[in-house]
CSV table of C-alpha atoms in Angstrom, one decimal:
chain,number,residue,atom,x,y,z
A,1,UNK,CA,2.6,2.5,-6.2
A,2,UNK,CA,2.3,-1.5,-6.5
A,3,UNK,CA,-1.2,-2.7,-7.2
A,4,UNK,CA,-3.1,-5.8,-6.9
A,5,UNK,CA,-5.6,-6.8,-9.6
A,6,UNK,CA,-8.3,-8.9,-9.2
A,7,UNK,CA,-9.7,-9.6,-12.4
A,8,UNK,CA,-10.3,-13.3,-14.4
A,9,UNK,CA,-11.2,-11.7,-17.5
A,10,UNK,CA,-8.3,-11.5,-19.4
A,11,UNK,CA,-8.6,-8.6,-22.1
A,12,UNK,CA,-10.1,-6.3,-19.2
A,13,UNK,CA,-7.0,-7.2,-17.2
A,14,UNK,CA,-4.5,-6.9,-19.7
A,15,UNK,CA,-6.0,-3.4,-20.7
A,16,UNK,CA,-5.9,-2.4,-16.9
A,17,UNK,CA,-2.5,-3.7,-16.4
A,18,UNK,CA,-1.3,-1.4,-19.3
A,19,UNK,CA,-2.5,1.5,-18.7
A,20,UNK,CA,-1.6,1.1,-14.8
A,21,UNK,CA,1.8,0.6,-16.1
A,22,UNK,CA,1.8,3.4,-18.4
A,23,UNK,CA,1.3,5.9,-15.1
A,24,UNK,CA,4.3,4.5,-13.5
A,25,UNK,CA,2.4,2.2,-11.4
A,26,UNK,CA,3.5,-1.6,-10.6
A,27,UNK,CA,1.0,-4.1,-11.0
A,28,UNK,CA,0.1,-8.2,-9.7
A,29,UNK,CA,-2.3,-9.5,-11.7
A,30,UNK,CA,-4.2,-12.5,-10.1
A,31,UNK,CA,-7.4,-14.1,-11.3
A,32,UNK,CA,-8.5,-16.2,-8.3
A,33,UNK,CA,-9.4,-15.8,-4.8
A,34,UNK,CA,-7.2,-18.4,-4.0
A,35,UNK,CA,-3.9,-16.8,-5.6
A,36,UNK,CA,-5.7,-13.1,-4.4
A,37,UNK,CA,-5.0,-14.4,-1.1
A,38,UNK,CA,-1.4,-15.7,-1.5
A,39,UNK,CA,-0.4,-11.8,-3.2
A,40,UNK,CA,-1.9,-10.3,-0.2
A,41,UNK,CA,0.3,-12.1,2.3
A,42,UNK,CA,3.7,-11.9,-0.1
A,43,UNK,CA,3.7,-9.2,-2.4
A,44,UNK,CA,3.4,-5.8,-0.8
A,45,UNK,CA,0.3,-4.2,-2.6
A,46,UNK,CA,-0.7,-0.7,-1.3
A,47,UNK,CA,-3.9,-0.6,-3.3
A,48,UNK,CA,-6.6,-3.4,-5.1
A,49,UNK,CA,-9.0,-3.1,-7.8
A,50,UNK,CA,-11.4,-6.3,-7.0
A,51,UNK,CA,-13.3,-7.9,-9.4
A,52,UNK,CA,-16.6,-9.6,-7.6
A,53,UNK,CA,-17.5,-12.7,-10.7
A,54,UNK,CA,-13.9,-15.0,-9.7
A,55,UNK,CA,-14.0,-18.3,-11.0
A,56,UNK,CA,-13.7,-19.9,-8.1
A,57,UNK,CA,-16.0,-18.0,-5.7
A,58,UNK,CA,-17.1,-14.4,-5.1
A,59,UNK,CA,-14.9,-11.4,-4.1
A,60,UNK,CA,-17.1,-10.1,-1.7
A,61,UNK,CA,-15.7,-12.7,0.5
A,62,UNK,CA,-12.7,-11.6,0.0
A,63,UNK,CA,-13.6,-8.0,1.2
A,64,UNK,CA,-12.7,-8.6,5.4
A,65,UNK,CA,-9.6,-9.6,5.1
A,66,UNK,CA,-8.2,-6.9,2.8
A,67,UNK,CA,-9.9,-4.5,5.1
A,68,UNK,CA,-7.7,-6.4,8.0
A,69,UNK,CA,-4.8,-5.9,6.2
A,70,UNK,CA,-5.7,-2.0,5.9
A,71,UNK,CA,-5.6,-2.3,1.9
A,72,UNK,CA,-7.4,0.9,-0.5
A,73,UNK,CA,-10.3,-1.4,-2.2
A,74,UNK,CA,-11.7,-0.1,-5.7
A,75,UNK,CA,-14.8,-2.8,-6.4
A,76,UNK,CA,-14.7,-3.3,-10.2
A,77,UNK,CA,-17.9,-5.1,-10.8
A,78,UNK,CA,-20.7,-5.8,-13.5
A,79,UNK,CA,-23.4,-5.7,-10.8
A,80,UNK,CA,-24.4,-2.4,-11.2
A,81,UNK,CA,-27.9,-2.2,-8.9
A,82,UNK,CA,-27.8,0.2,-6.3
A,83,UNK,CA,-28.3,-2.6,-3.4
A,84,UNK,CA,-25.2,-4.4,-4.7
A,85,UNK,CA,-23.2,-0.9,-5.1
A,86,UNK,CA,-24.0,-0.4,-1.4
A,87,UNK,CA,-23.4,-4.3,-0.2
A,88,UNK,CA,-19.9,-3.9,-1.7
A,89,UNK,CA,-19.1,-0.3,0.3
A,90,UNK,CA,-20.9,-1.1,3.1
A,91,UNK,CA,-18.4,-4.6,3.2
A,92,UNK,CA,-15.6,-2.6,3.4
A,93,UNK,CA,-14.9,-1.2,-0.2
A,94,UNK,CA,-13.8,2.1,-0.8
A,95,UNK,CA,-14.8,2.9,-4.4
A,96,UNK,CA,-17.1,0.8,-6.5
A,97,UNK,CA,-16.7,1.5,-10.5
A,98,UNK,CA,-19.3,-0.5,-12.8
A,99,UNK,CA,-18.3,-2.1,-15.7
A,100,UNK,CA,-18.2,-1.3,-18.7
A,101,UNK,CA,-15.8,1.5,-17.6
A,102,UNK,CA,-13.5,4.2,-19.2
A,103,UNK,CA,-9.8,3.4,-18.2
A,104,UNK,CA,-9.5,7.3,-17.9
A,105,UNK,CA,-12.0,7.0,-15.1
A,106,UNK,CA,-10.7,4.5,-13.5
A,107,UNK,CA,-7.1,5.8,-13.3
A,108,UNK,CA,-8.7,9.1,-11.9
A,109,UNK,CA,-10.3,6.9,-9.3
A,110,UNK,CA,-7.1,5.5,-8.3
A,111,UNK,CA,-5.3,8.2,-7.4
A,112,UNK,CA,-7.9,9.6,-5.5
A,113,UNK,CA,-8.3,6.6,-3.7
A,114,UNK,CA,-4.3,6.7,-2.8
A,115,UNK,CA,-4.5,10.4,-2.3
A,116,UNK,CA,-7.5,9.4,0.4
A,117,UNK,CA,-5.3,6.3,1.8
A,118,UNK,CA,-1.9,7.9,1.6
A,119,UNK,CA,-1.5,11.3,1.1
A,120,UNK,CA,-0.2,10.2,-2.2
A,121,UNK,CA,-0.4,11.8,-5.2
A,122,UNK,CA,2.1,10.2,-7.3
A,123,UNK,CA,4.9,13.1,-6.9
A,124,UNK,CA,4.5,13.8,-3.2
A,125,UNK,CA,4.0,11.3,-0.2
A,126,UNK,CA,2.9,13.9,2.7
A,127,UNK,CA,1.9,13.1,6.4
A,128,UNK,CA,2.0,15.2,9.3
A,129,UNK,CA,4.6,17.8,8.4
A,130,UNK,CA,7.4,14.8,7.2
A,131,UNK,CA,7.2,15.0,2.8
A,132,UNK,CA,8.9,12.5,0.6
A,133,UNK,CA,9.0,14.0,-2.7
A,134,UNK,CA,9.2,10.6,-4.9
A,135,UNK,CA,11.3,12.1,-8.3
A,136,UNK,CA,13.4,14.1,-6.5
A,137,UNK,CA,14.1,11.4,-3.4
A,138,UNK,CA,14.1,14.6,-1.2
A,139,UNK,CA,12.9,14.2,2.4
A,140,UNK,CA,11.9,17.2,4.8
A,141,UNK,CA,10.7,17.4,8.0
A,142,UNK,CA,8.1,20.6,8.9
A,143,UNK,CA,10.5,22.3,5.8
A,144,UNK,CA,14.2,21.1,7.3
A,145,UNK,CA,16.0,19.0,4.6
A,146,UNK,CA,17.0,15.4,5.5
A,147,UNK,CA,19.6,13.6,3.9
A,148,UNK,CA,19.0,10.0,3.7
A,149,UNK,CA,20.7,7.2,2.4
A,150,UNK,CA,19.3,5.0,-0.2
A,151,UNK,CA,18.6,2.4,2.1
A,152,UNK,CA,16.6,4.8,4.8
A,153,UNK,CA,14.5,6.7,1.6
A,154,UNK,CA,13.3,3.0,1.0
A,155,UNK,CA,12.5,1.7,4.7
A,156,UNK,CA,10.7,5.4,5.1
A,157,UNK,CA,8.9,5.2,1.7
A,158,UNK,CA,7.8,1.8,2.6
A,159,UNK,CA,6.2,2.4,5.9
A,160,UNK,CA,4.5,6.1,4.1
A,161,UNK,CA,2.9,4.0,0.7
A,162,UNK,CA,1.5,1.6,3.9
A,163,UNK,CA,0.6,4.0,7.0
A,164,UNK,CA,-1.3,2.7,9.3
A,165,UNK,CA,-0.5,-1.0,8.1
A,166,UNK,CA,2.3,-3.0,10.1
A,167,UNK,CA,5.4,-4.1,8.0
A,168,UNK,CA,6.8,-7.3,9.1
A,169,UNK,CA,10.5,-7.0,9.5
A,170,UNK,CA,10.6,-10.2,7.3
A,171,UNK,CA,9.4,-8.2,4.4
A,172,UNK,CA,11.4,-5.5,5.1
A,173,UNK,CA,14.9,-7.4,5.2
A,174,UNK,CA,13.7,-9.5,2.5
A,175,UNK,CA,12.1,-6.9,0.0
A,176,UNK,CA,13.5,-3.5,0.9
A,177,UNK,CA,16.9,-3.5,2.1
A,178,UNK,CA,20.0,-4.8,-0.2
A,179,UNK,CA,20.9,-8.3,0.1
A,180,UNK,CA,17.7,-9.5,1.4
A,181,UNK,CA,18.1,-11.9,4.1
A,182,UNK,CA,21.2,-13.0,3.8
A,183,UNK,CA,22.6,-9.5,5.0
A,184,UNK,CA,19.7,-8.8,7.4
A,185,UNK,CA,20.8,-9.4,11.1
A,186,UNK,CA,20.3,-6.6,12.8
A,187,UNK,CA,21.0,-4.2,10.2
A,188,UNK,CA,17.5,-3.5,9.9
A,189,UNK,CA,17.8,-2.2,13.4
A,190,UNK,CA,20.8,0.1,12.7
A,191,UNK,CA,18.7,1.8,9.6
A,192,UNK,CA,15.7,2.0,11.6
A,193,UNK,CA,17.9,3.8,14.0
A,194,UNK,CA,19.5,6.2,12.5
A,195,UNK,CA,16.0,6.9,10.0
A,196,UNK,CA,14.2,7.6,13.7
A,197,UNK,CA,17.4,9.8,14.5
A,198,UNK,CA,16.7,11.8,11.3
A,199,UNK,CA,13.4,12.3,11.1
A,200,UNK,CA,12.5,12.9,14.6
A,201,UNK,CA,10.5,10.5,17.0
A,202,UNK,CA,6.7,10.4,16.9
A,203,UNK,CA,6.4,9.1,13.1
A,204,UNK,CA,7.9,5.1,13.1
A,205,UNK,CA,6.5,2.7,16.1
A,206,UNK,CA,7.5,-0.7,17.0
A,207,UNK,CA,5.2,-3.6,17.0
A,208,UNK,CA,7.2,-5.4,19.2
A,209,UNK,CA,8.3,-9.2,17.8
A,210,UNK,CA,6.2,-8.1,14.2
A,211,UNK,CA,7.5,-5.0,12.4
A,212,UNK,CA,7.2,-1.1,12.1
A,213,UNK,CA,4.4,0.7,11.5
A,214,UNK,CA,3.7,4.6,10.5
A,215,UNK,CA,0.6,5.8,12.2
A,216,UNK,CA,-1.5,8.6,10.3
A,217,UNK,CA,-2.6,10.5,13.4
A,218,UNK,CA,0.9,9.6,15.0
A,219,UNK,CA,1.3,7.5,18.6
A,220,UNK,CA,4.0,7.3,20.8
A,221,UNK,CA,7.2,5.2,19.5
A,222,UNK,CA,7.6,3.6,22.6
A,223,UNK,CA,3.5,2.2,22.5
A,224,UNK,CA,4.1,-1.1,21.6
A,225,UNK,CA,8.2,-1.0,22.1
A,226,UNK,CA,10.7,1.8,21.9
A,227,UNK,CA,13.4,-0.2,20.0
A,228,UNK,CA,14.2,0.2,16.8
């Protein structure tokens, strides 16, 4: 799971980073709105931990556009009244831990938050009868084995960590599939293709002209166009 952190203070953030990294996890560490923003558009983050005190402004306001982008949000915050707890879930957070915090905690929160978000819970990625176990790379499908190839487990591990959220294709060829964009053309369309092929229809959509998309409670693949 890839992380963004939103945190200025720099030994809180380093200690967070580590112990993040210690559970396997991958982690952007910003300390701004301004360069909070910037990660959200570029870097592919399935889950934040927000800090609210940013130097240049407060995170709160940063709180409607994550929720746009369909991001987990874990509020890590020194404001620790009750009518701040609830401005900050009632904005859009998910989970609201106040500082001072024990790391244990707050990695306990985490996965439950991606466990809530993603049927993810670190080993397993599970939604609607299709499992991705993530050590063994094995796929099924309502218990039939799927063999895919490396470049299919990505694109469909991708679109599981994010269900729900669009993928542009630019991130896809770009970040996901060998070569990045110098080998794109339509070969994202050939592995979206033959992934759709293998798994069965009713899992990946089109957003025609933007990306792909895995809905949670599952829509029609031909909603927004059928193509791959």
């Amino acid at each position: 799971m890839k992380i963004l952190l939103i945190e200025d203070d720099m030994d809180l953030g380093n200690g967070v980073r580590i112990a993040l990294r210690d559970q396997g996890m991958q982690v952007v560490w910003v300390r701004s709105l301004e360069d909070a923003a910037r990660s959200i558009e570029h870097d592919s983050c399935e889950l934040v931990l927000l800090d609210l005190g940013l130097p240049d402004g407060d995170g709160l306001d940063l709180l409607a556009r994550l929720r746009a982008a369909r991001l987990p949000v874990l509020i890590l915050s020194a404001r620790d009244t009750l009518e701040q707890r609830l401005r900050g879930l009632d904005g859009g957070a998910d989970d609201y831990l106040v500082k001072p915090f024990v790391l244990a905690e707050l990695l306990s929160r985490v996965r439950a938050l991606a466990r809530r978000s993603y049927g993810f819970d670190g080993d397993t990625i599970e939604l609607r009868g299709l499992l991705l176990q993530v050590p063994t790379r094995r796929v099924s499908v309502h218990g039939r084995p799927v063999e895919l190839t490396a470049s299919e487990y990505a694109l469909l591990k991708t679109l599981l960590m994010r269900a729900n959220r669009v993928i542009t294709r630019r991130v896809l060829e770009e970040h996901i599939l060998p070569g990045g964009l110098a080998n794109a053309s339509n070969t994202l369309d050939v592995h979206m293709g033959n992934l759709r092929r293998k798994i069965g229809e009713g899992y990946i959509r089109t957003v025609r002209g933007v990306g792909y998309v895995i809905d949670q409670q599952g829509e029609s693949s031909t909603q927004s166009g059928a193509g791959a």
